PDB file of C-alpha atoms in Angstrom:
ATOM      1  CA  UNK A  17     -16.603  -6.795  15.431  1.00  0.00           C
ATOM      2  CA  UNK A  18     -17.846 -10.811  14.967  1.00  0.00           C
ATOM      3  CA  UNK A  19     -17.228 -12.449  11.535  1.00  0.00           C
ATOM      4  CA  UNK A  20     -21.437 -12.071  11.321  1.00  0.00           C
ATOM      5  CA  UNK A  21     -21.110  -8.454   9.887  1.00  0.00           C
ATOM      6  CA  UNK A  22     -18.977 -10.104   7.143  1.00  0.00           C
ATOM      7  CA  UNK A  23     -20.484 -12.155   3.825  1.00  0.00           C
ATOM      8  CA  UNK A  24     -18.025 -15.472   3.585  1.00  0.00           C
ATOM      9  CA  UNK A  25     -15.755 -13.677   0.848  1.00  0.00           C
ATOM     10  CA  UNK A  26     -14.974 -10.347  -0.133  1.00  0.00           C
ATOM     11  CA  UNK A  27     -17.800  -8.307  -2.133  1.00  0.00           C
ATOM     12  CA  UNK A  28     -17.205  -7.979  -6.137  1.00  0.00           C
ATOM     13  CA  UNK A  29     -17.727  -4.201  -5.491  1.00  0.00           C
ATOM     14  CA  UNK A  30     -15.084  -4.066  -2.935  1.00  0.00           C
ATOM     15  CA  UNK A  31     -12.446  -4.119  -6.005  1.00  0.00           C
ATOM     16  CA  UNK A  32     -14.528  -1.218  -8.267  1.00  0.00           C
ATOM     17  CA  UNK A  33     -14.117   2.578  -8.077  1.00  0.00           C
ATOM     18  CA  UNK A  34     -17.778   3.437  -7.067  1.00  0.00           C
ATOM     19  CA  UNK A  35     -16.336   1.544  -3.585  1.00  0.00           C
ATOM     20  CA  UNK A  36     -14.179   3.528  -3.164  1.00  0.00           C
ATOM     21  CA  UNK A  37     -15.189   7.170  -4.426  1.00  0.00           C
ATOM     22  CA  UNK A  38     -18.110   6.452  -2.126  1.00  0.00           C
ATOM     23  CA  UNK A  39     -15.429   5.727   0.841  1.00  0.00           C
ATOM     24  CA  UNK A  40     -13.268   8.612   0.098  1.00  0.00           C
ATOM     25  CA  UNK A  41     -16.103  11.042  -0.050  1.00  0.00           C
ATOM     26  CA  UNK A  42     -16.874  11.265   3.521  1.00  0.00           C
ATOM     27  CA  UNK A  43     -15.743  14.564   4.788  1.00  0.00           C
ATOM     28  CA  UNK A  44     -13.987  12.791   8.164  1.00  0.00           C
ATOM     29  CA  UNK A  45     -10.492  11.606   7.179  1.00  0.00           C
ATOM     30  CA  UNK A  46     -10.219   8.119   7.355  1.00  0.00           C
ATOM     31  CA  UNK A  47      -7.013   7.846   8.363  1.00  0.00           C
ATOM     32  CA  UNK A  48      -4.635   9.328  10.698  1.00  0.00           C
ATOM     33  CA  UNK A  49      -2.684  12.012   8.335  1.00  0.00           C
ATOM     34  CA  UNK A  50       0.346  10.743   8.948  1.00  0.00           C
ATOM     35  CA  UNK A  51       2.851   8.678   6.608  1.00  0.00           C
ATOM     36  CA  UNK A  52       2.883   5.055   6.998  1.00  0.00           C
ATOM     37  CA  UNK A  53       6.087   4.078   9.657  1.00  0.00           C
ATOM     38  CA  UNK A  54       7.603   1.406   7.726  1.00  0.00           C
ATOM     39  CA  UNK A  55       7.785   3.756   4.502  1.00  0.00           C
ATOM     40  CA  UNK A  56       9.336   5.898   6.755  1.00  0.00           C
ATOM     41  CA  UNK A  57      11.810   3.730   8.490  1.00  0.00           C
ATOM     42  CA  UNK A  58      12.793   1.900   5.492  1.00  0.00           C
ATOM     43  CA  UNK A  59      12.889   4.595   2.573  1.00  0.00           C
ATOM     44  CA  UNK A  60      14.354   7.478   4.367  1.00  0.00           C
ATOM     45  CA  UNK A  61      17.988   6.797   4.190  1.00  0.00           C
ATOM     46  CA  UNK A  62      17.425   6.494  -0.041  1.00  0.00           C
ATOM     47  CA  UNK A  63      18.655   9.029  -2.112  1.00  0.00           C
ATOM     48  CA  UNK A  64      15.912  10.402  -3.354  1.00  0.00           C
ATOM     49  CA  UNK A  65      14.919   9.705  -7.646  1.00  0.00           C
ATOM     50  CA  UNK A  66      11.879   8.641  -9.615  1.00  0.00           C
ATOM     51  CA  UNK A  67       8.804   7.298  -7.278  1.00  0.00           C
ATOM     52  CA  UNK A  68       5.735   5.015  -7.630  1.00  0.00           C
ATOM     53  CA  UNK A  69       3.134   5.104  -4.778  1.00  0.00           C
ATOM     54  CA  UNK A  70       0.218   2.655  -5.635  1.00  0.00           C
ATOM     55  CA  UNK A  71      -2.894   3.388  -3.879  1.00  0.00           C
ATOM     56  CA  UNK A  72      -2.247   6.259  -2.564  1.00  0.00           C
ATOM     57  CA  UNK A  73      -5.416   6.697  -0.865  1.00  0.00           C
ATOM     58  CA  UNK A  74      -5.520  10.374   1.394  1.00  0.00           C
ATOM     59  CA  UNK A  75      -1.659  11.366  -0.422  1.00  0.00           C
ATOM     60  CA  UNK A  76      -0.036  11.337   3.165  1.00  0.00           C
ATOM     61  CA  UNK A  77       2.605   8.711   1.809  1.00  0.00           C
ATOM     62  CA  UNK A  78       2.921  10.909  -1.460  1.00  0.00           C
ATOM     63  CA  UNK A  79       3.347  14.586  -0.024  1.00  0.00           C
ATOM     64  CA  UNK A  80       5.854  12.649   3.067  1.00  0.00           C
ATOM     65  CA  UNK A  81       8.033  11.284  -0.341  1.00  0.00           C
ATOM     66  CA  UNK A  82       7.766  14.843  -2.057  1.00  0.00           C
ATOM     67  CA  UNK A  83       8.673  16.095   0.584  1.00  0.00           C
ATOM     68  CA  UNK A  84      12.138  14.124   0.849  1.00  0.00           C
ATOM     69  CA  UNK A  85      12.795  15.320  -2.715  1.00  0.00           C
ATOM     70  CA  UNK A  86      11.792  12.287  -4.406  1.00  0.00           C
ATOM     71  CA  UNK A  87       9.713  12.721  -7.781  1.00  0.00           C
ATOM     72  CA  UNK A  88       6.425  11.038  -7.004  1.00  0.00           C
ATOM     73  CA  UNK A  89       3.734   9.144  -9.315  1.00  0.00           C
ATOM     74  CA  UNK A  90       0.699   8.650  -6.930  1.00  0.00           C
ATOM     75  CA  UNK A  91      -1.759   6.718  -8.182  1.00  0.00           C
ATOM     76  CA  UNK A  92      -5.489   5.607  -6.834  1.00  0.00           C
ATOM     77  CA  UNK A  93      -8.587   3.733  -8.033  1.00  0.00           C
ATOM     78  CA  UNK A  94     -10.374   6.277  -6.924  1.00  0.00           C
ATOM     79  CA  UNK A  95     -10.932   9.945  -8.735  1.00  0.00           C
ATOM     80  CA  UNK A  96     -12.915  11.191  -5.587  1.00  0.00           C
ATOM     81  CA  UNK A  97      -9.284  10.502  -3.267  1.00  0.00           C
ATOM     82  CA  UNK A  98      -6.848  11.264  -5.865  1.00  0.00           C
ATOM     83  CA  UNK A  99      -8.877  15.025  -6.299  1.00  0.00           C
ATOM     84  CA  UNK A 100      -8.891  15.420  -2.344  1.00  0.00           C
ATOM     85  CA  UNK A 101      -5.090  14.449  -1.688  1.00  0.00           C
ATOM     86  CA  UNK A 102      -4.101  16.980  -4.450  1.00  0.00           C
ATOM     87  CA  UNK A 103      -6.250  19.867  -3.042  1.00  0.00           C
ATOM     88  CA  UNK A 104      -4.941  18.936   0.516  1.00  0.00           C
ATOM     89  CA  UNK A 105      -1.359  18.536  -0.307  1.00  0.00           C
ATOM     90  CA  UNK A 106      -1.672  21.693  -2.758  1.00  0.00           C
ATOM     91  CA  UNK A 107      -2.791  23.540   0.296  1.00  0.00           C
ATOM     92  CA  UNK A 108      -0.408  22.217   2.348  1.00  0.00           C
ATOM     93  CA  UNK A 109       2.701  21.761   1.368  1.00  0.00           C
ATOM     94  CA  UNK A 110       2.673  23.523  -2.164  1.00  0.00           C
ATOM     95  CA  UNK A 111       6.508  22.582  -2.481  1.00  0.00           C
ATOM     96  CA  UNK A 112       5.791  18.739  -2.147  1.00  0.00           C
ATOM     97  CA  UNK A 113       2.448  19.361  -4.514  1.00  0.00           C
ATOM     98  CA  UNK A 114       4.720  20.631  -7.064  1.00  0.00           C
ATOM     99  CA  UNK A 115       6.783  17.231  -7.043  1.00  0.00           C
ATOM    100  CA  UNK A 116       3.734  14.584  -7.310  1.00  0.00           C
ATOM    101  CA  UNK A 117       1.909  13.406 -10.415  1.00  0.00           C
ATOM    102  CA  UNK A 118      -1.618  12.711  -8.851  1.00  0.00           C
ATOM    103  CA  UNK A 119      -3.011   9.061 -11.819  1.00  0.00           C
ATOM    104  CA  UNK A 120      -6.051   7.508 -11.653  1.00  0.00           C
ATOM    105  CA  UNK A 121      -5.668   4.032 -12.693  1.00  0.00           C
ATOM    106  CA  UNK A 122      -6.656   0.775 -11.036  1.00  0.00           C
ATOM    107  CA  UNK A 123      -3.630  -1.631 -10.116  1.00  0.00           C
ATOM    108  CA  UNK A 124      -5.394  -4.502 -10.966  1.00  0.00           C
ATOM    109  CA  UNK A 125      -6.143  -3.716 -14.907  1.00  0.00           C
ATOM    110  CA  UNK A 126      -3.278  -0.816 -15.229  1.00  0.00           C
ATOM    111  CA  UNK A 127       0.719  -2.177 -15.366  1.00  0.00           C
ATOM    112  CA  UNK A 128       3.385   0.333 -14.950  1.00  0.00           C
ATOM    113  CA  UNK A 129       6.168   1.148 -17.061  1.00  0.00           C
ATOM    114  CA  UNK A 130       8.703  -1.114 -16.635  1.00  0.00           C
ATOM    115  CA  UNK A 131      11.987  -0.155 -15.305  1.00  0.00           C
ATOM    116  CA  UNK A 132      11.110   3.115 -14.822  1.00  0.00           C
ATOM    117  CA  UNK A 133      11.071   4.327 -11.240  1.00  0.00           C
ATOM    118  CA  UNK A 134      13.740   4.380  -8.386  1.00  0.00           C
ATOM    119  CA  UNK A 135      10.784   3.484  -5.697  1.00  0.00           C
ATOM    120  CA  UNK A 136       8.259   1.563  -6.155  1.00  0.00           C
ATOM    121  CA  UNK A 137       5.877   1.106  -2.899  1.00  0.00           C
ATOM    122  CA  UNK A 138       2.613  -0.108  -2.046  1.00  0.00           C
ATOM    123  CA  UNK A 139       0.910  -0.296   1.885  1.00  0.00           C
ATOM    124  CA  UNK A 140      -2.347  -2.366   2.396  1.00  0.00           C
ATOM    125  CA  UNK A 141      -3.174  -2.288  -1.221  1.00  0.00           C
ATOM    126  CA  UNK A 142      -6.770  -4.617  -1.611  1.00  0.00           C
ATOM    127  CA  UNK A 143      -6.483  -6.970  -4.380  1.00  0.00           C
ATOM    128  CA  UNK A 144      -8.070  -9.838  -5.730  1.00  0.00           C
ATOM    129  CA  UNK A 145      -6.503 -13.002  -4.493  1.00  0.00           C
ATOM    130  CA  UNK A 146      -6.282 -13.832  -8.208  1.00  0.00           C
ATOM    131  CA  UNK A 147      -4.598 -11.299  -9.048  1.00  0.00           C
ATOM    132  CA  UNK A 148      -2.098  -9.918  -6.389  1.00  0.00           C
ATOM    133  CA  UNK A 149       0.775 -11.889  -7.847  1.00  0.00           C
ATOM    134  CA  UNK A 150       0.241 -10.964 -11.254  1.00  0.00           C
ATOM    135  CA  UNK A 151      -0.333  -7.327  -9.701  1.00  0.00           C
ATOM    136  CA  UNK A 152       2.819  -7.738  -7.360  1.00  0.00           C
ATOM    137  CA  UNK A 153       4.806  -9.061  -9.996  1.00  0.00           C
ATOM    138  CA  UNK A 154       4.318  -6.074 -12.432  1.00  0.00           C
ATOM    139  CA  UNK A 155       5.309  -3.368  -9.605  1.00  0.00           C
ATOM    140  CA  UNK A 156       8.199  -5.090  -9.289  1.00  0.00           C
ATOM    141  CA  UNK A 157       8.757  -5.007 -12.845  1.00  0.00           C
ATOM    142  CA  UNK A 158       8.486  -1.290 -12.928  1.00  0.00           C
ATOM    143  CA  UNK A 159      12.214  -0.706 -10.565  1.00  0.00           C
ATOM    144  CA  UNK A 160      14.730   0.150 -12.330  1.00  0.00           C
ATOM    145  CA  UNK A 161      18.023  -0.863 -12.043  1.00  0.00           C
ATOM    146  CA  UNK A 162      19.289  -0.227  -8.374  1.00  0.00           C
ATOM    147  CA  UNK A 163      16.166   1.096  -7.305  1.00  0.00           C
ATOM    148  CA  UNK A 164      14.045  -0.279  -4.382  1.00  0.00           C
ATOM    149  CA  UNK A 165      10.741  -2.384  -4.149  1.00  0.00           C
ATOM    150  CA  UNK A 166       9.085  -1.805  -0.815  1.00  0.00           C
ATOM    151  CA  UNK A 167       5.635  -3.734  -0.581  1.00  0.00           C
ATOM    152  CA  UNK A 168       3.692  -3.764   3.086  1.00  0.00           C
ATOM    153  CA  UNK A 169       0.765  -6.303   3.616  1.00  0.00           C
ATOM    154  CA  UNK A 170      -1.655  -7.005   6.605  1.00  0.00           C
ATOM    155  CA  UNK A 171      -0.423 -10.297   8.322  1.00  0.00           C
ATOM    156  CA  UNK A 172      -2.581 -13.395   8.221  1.00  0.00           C
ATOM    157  CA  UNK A 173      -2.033 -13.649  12.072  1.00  0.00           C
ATOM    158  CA  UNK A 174      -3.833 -10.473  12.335  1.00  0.00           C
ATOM    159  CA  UNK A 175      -6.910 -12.949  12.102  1.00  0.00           C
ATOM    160  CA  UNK A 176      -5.329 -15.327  14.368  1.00  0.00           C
ATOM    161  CA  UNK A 177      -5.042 -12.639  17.234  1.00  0.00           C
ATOM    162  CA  UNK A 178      -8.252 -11.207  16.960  1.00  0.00           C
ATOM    163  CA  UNK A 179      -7.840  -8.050  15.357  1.00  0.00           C
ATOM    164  CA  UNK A 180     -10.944  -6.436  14.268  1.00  0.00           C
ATOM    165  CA  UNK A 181     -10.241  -7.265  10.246  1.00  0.00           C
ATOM    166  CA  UNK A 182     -12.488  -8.556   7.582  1.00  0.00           C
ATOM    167  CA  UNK A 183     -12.146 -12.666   8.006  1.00  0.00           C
ATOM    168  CA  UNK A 184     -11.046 -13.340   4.348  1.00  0.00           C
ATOM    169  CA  UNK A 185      -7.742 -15.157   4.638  1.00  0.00           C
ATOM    170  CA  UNK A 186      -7.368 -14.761   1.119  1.00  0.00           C
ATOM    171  CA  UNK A 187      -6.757 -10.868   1.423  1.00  0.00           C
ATOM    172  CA  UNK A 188      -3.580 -11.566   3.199  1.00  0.00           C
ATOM    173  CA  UNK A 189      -0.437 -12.971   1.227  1.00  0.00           C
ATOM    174  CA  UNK A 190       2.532 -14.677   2.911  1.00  0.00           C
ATOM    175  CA  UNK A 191       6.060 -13.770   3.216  1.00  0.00           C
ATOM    176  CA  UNK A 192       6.743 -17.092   0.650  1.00  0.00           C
ATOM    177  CA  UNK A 193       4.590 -15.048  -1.838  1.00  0.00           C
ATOM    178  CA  UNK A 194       6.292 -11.748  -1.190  1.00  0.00           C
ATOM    179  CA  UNK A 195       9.457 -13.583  -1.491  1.00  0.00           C
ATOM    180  CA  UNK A 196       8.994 -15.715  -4.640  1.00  0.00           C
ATOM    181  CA  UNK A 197       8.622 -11.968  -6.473  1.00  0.00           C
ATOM    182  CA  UNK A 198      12.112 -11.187  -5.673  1.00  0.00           C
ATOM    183  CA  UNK A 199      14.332 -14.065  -7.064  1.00  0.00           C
ATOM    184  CA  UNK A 200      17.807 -13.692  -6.117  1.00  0.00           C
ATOM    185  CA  UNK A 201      19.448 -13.840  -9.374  1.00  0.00           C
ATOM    186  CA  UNK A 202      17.352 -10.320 -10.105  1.00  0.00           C
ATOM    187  CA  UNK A 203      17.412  -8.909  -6.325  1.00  0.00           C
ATOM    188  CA  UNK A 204      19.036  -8.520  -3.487  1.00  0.00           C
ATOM    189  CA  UNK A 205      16.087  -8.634  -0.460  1.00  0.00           C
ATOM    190  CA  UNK A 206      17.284  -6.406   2.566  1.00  0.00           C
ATOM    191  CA  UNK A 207      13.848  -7.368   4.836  1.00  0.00           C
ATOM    192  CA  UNK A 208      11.087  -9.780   4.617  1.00  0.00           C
ATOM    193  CA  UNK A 209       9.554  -9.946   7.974  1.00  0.00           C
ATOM    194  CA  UNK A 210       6.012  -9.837   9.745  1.00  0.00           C
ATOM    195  CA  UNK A 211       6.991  -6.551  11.751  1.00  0.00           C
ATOM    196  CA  UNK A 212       4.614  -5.722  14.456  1.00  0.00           C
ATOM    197  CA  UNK A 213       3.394  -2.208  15.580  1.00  0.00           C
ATOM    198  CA  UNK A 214       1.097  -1.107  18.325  1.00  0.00           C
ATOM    199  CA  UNK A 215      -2.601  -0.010  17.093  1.00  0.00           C
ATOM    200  CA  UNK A 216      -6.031   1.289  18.829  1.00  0.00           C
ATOM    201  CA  UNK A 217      -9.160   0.207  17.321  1.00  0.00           C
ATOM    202  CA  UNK A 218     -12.183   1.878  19.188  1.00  0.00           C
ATOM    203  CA  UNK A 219     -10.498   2.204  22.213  1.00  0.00           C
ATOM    204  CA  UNK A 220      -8.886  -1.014  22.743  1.00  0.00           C
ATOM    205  CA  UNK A 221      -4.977  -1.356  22.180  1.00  0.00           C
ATOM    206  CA  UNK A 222      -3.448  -4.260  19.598  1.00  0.00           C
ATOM    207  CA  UNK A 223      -0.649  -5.371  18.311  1.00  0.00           C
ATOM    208  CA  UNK A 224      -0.534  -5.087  14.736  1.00  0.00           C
ATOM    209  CA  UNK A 225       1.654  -7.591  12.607  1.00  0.00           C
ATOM    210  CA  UNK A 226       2.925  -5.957   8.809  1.00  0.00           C
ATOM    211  CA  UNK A 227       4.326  -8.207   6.307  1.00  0.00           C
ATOM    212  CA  UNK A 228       7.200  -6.009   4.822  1.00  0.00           C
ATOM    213  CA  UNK A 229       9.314  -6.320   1.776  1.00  0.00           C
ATOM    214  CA  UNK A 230      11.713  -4.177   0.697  1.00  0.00           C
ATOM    215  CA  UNK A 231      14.406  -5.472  -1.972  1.00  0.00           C
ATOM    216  CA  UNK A 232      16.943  -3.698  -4.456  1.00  0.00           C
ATOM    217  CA  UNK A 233      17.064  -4.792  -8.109  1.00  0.00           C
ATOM    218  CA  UNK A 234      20.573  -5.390  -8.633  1.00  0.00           C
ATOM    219  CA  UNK A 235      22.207  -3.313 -11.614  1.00  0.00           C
TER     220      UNK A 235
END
Protein backbone atom coordinates (compact mmCIF):
# COMPACT_ATOMS: atom_id res chain seq x y z
CA UNK A 1 0.00 0.00 0.00
CA UNK A 2 1.98 3.41 -1.53
CA UNK A 3 1.23 6.78 0.17
CA UNK A 4 -0.79 7.44 -3.48
CA UNK A 5 -4.03 5.77 -2.07
CA UNK A 6 -3.76 8.41 0.72
CA UNK A 7 -4.98 12.39 0.40
CA UNK A 8 -1.90 14.46 2.22
CA UNK A 9 -3.93 14.61 5.64
CA UNK A 10 -6.51 12.75 7.24
CA UNK A 11 -10.24 13.18 5.80
CA UNK A 12 -12.70 15.54 8.01
CA UNK A 13 -15.10 12.51 7.83
CA UNK A 14 -12.59 10.19 9.21
CA UNK A 15 -13.42 11.82 12.82
CA UNK A 16 -17.61 11.66 12.29
CA UNK A 17 -19.93 8.75 13.14
CA UNK A 18 -21.32 8.14 9.56
CA UNK A 19 -17.32 6.87 9.17
CA UNK A 20 -17.58 4.77 11.24
CA UNK A 21 -21.25 3.21 11.38
CA UNK A 22 -20.48 2.71 7.71
CA UNK A 23 -17.11 0.72 8.82
CA UNK A 24 -18.71 -1.23 11.50
CA UNK A 25 -21.56 -2.34 9.36
CA UNK A 26 -19.82 -4.77 7.25
CA UNK A 27 -20.86 -8.19 8.25
CA UNK A 28 -16.88 -9.53 8.20
CA UNK A 29 -15.32 -8.67 11.58
CA UNK A 30 -12.71 -6.36 11.24
CA UNK A 31 -10.66 -7.44 13.68
CA UNK A 32 -9.31 -10.52 15.10
CA UNK A 33 -11.85 -11.20 18.22
CA UNK A 34 -9.43 -11.27 20.52
CA UNK A 35 -8.48 -8.68 23.42
CA UNK A 36 -5.74 -6.37 22.75
CA UNK A 37 -2.19 -8.07 24.42
CA UNK A 38 -0.96 -5.14 26.18
CA UNK A 39 -4.48 -4.67 27.99
CA UNK A 40 -3.96 -8.01 28.80
CA UNK A 41 -0.45 -8.09 30.01
CA UNK A 42 -0.65 -4.95 31.84
CA UNK A 43 -4.26 -4.91 33.50
CA UNK A 44 -4.56 -8.45 34.53
CA UNK A 45 -2.79 -8.52 37.78
CA UNK A 46 -5.41 -5.34 38.94
CA UNK A 47 -7.95 -5.97 41.26
CA UNK A 48 -10.72 -5.60 39.49
CA UNK A 49 -13.27 -2.02 40.23
CA UNK A 50 -14.93 0.64 38.12
CA UNK A 51 -13.77 0.59 34.20
CA UNK A 52 -13.61 3.02 31.24
CA UNK A 53 -12.93 1.51 27.75
CA UNK A 54 -12.91 4.38 25.10
CA UNK A 55 -13.54 3.25 21.69
CA UNK A 56 -14.45 0.19 22.17
CA UNK A 57 -14.93 -0.68 18.69
CA UNK A 58 -16.10 -4.81 18.23
CA UNK A 59 -16.40 -5.00 22.59
CA UNK A 60 -13.54 -7.71 22.60
CA UNK A 61 -11.55 -5.41 25.14
CA UNK A 62 -14.95 -4.83 27.08
CA UNK A 63 -16.42 -8.50 27.43
CA UNK A 64 -12.21 -9.68 28.15
CA UNK A 65 -12.53 -6.80 31.29
CA UNK A 66 -16.13 -8.13 32.27
CA UNK A 67 -15.01 -10.98 32.21
CA UNK A 68 -12.15 -10.40 34.94
CA UNK A 69 -14.91 -8.96 37.15
CA UNK A 70 -14.26 -5.47 36.48
CA UNK A 71 -17.44 -3.11 36.03
CA UNK A 72 -17.09 -1.82 32.50
CA UNK A 73 -18.26 1.59 30.73
CA UNK A 74 -17.63 0.89 26.95
CA UNK A 75 -18.03 3.57 24.95
CA UNK A 76 -17.89 4.15 20.88
CA UNK A 77 -18.55 6.87 18.29
CA UNK A 78 -20.30 4.64 16.60
CA UNK A 79 -24.15 3.36 17.38
CA UNK A 80 -23.84 0.71 14.50
CA UNK A 81 -20.52 -1.05 16.73
CA UNK A 82 -21.70 -0.29 20.10
CA UNK A 83 -25.33 -2.29 19.00
CA UNK A 84 -23.17 -5.25 17.44
CA UNK A 85 -20.63 -5.71 20.47
CA UNK A 86 -23.68 -5.83 22.85
CA UNK A 87 -25.63 -8.44 20.77
CA UNK A 88 -22.29 -10.42 20.37
CA UNK A 89 -21.13 -10.25 23.88
CA UNK A 90 -24.92 -10.78 25.06
CA UNK A 91 -24.74 -13.96 23.08
CA UNK A 92 -21.65 -14.85 24.21
CA UNK A 93 -20.73 -14.44 27.34
CA UNK A 94 -24.12 -13.30 29.01
CA UNK A 95 -22.18 -13.13 32.46
CA UNK A 96 -19.62 -10.48 31.11
CA UNK A 97 -22.81 -8.70 29.14
CA UNK A 98 -24.36 -8.30 32.41
CA UNK A 99 -21.22 -6.28 33.76
CA UNK A 100 -20.75 -3.64 30.72
CA UNK A 101 -22.57 -0.36 30.16
CA UNK A 102 -22.50 -0.27 26.24
CA UNK A 103 -22.36 4.60 25.64
CA UNK A 104 -22.38 6.16 22.60
CA UNK A 105 -20.49 9.27 22.85
CA UNK A 106 -17.62 10.65 20.81
CA UNK A 107 -14.23 11.18 22.81
CA UNK A 108 -13.47 14.13 21.13
CA UNK A 109 -16.72 16.38 22.17
CA UNK A 110 -17.80 13.99 25.31
CA UNK A 111 -15.39 14.31 28.77
CA UNK A 112 -15.82 11.75 31.39
CA UNK A 113 -16.60 12.07 34.87
CA UNK A 114 -13.80 12.93 36.65
CA UNK A 115 -12.36 10.73 39.22
CA UNK A 116 -14.65 8.24 38.72
CA UNK A 117 -13.29 4.96 37.41
CA UNK A 118 -10.53 2.50 38.67
CA UNK A 119 -9.41 1.87 34.79
CA UNK A 120 -9.36 4.01 32.41
CA UNK A 121 -7.96 2.58 28.87
CA UNK A 122 -7.88 3.48 25.40
CA UNK A 123 -5.99 1.27 22.25
CA UNK A 124 -5.52 3.01 18.80
CA UNK A 125 -8.12 5.55 19.52
CA UNK A 126 -8.16 8.14 16.09
CA UNK A 127 -8.14 11.64 17.12
CA UNK A 128 -7.63 14.89 15.81
CA UNK A 129 -4.09 16.02 16.25
CA UNK A 130 -5.72 19.08 17.83
CA UNK A 131 -7.32 17.53 20.07
CA UNK A 132 -5.66 14.28 21.45
CA UNK A 133 -4.08 16.14 24.34
CA UNK A 134 -7.02 17.88 25.38
CA UNK A 135 -8.78 14.35 24.77
CA UNK A 136 -5.84 12.47 26.61
CA UNK A 137 -5.78 14.83 29.27
CA UNK A 138 -9.52 14.44 30.26
CA UNK A 139 -9.25 10.41 30.41
CA UNK A 140 -6.75 10.89 32.63
CA UNK A 141 -8.78 13.13 34.59
CA UNK A 142 -11.48 10.59 34.93
CA UNK A 143 -8.98 7.88 37.42
CA UNK A 144 -9.67 7.99 40.54
CA UNK A 145 -7.52 7.91 43.24
CA UNK A 146 -5.21 4.74 42.99
CA UNK A 147 -6.67 3.65 39.94
CA UNK A 148 -4.75 3.05 36.64
CA UNK A 149 -4.45 5.01 33.25
CA UNK A 150 -3.44 2.65 30.49
CA UNK A 151 -3.31 4.51 27.00
CA UNK A 152 -1.79 2.41 23.76
CA UNK A 153 -0.86 4.41 20.53
CA UNK A 154 0.52 3.34 17.03
CA UNK A 155 4.31 4.29 16.96
CA UNK A 156 5.54 6.97 14.59
CA UNK A 157 8.29 4.45 13.49
CA UNK A 158 5.58 2.34 12.23
CA UNK A 159 5.94 4.83 9.18
CA UNK A 160 9.58 4.70 9.34
CA UNK A 161 9.61 0.80 8.84
CA UNK A 162 7.21 0.56 6.26
CA UNK A 163 4.22 -0.69 7.75
CA UNK A 164 1.24 -0.52 5.63
CA UNK A 165 -0.40 2.66 7.77
CA UNK A 166 -2.03 5.80 6.63
CA UNK A 167 1.19 8.38 6.15
CA UNK A 168 -0.18 11.13 8.53
CA UNK A 169 2.53 11.61 11.12
CA UNK A 170 0.24 13.64 12.94
CA UNK A 171 -2.00 10.54 13.95
CA UNK A 172 0.80 9.25 15.99
CA UNK A 173 1.77 11.00 19.42
CA UNK A 174 5.13 10.53 21.16
CA UNK A 175 6.07 9.02 24.36
CA UNK A 176 7.03 12.99 25.52
CA UNK A 177 3.26 13.62 24.89
CA UNK A 178 2.06 10.51 26.65
CA UNK A 179 4.36 11.43 29.36
CA UNK A 180 3.71 15.17 29.90
CA UNK A 181 -0.14 13.81 30.86
CA UNK A 182 1.18 12.06 33.80
CA UNK A 183 3.16 14.64 35.94
CA UNK A 184 4.83 13.09 38.75
CA UNK A 185 3.57 15.09 41.52
CA UNK A 186 -0.11 13.46 40.45
CA UNK A 187 1.27 9.89 39.18
CA UNK A 188 3.39 7.39 39.56
CA UNK A 189 4.18 5.98 35.66
CA UNK A 190 4.98 2.12 35.84
CA UNK A 191 5.70 1.91 31.68
CA UNK A 192 6.15 4.29 28.92
CA UNK A 193 7.74 2.42 26.15
CA UNK A 194 7.37 1.81 22.26
CA UNK A 195 6.74 -2.07 22.82
CA UNK A 196 6.91 -4.05 19.70
CA UNK A 197 4.72 -7.09 18.66
CA UNK A 198 4.76 -9.30 15.65
CA UNK A 199 1.81 -8.56 12.97
CA UNK A 200 0.66 -10.03 9.36
CA UNK A 201 -0.74 -7.65 6.99
CA UNK A 202 -1.91 -9.54 3.75
CA UNK A 203 0.38 -12.14 4.10
CA UNK A 204 3.54 -10.50 4.86
CA UNK A 205 4.94 -10.60 8.57
CA UNK A 206 5.94 -7.07 10.56
CA UNK A 207 7.00 -5.93 13.44
CA UNK A 208 4.65 -3.74 15.04
CA UNK A 209 5.90 -0.92 17.50
CA UNK A 210 2.94 0.25 20.43
CA UNK A 211 3.48 3.28 22.37
CA UNK A 212 2.18 2.19 25.89
CA UNK A 213 1.34 4.07 28.98
CA UNK A 214 0.14 2.83 31.90
CA UNK A 215 0.43 5.06 35.22
CA UNK A 216 -1.33 5.00 38.78
CA UNK A 217 -2.78 8.23 40.20
CA UNK A 218 -1.33 8.36 43.49
CA UNK A 219 -3.95 8.59 46.48
Amino acid sequence: MTDEHYPDAPPPEMFRAEYWDERFSAPERIWSGNPNLVLVAEVRGLAPGRALEVGSGEGDDARWLAEQGWEVTATDISAVALEKAAARVAEQAPGAAARITWRRADSDGWTPPEGAYDLVTSHYLPLRPERRTAVFSGLAAAVAPGGTLLLVSHALRDLEDGLPRPPWPELFPTLEEMADLVPGRDWETAVLEERPRPAVYDGTEYTIHDVVLRARRRD
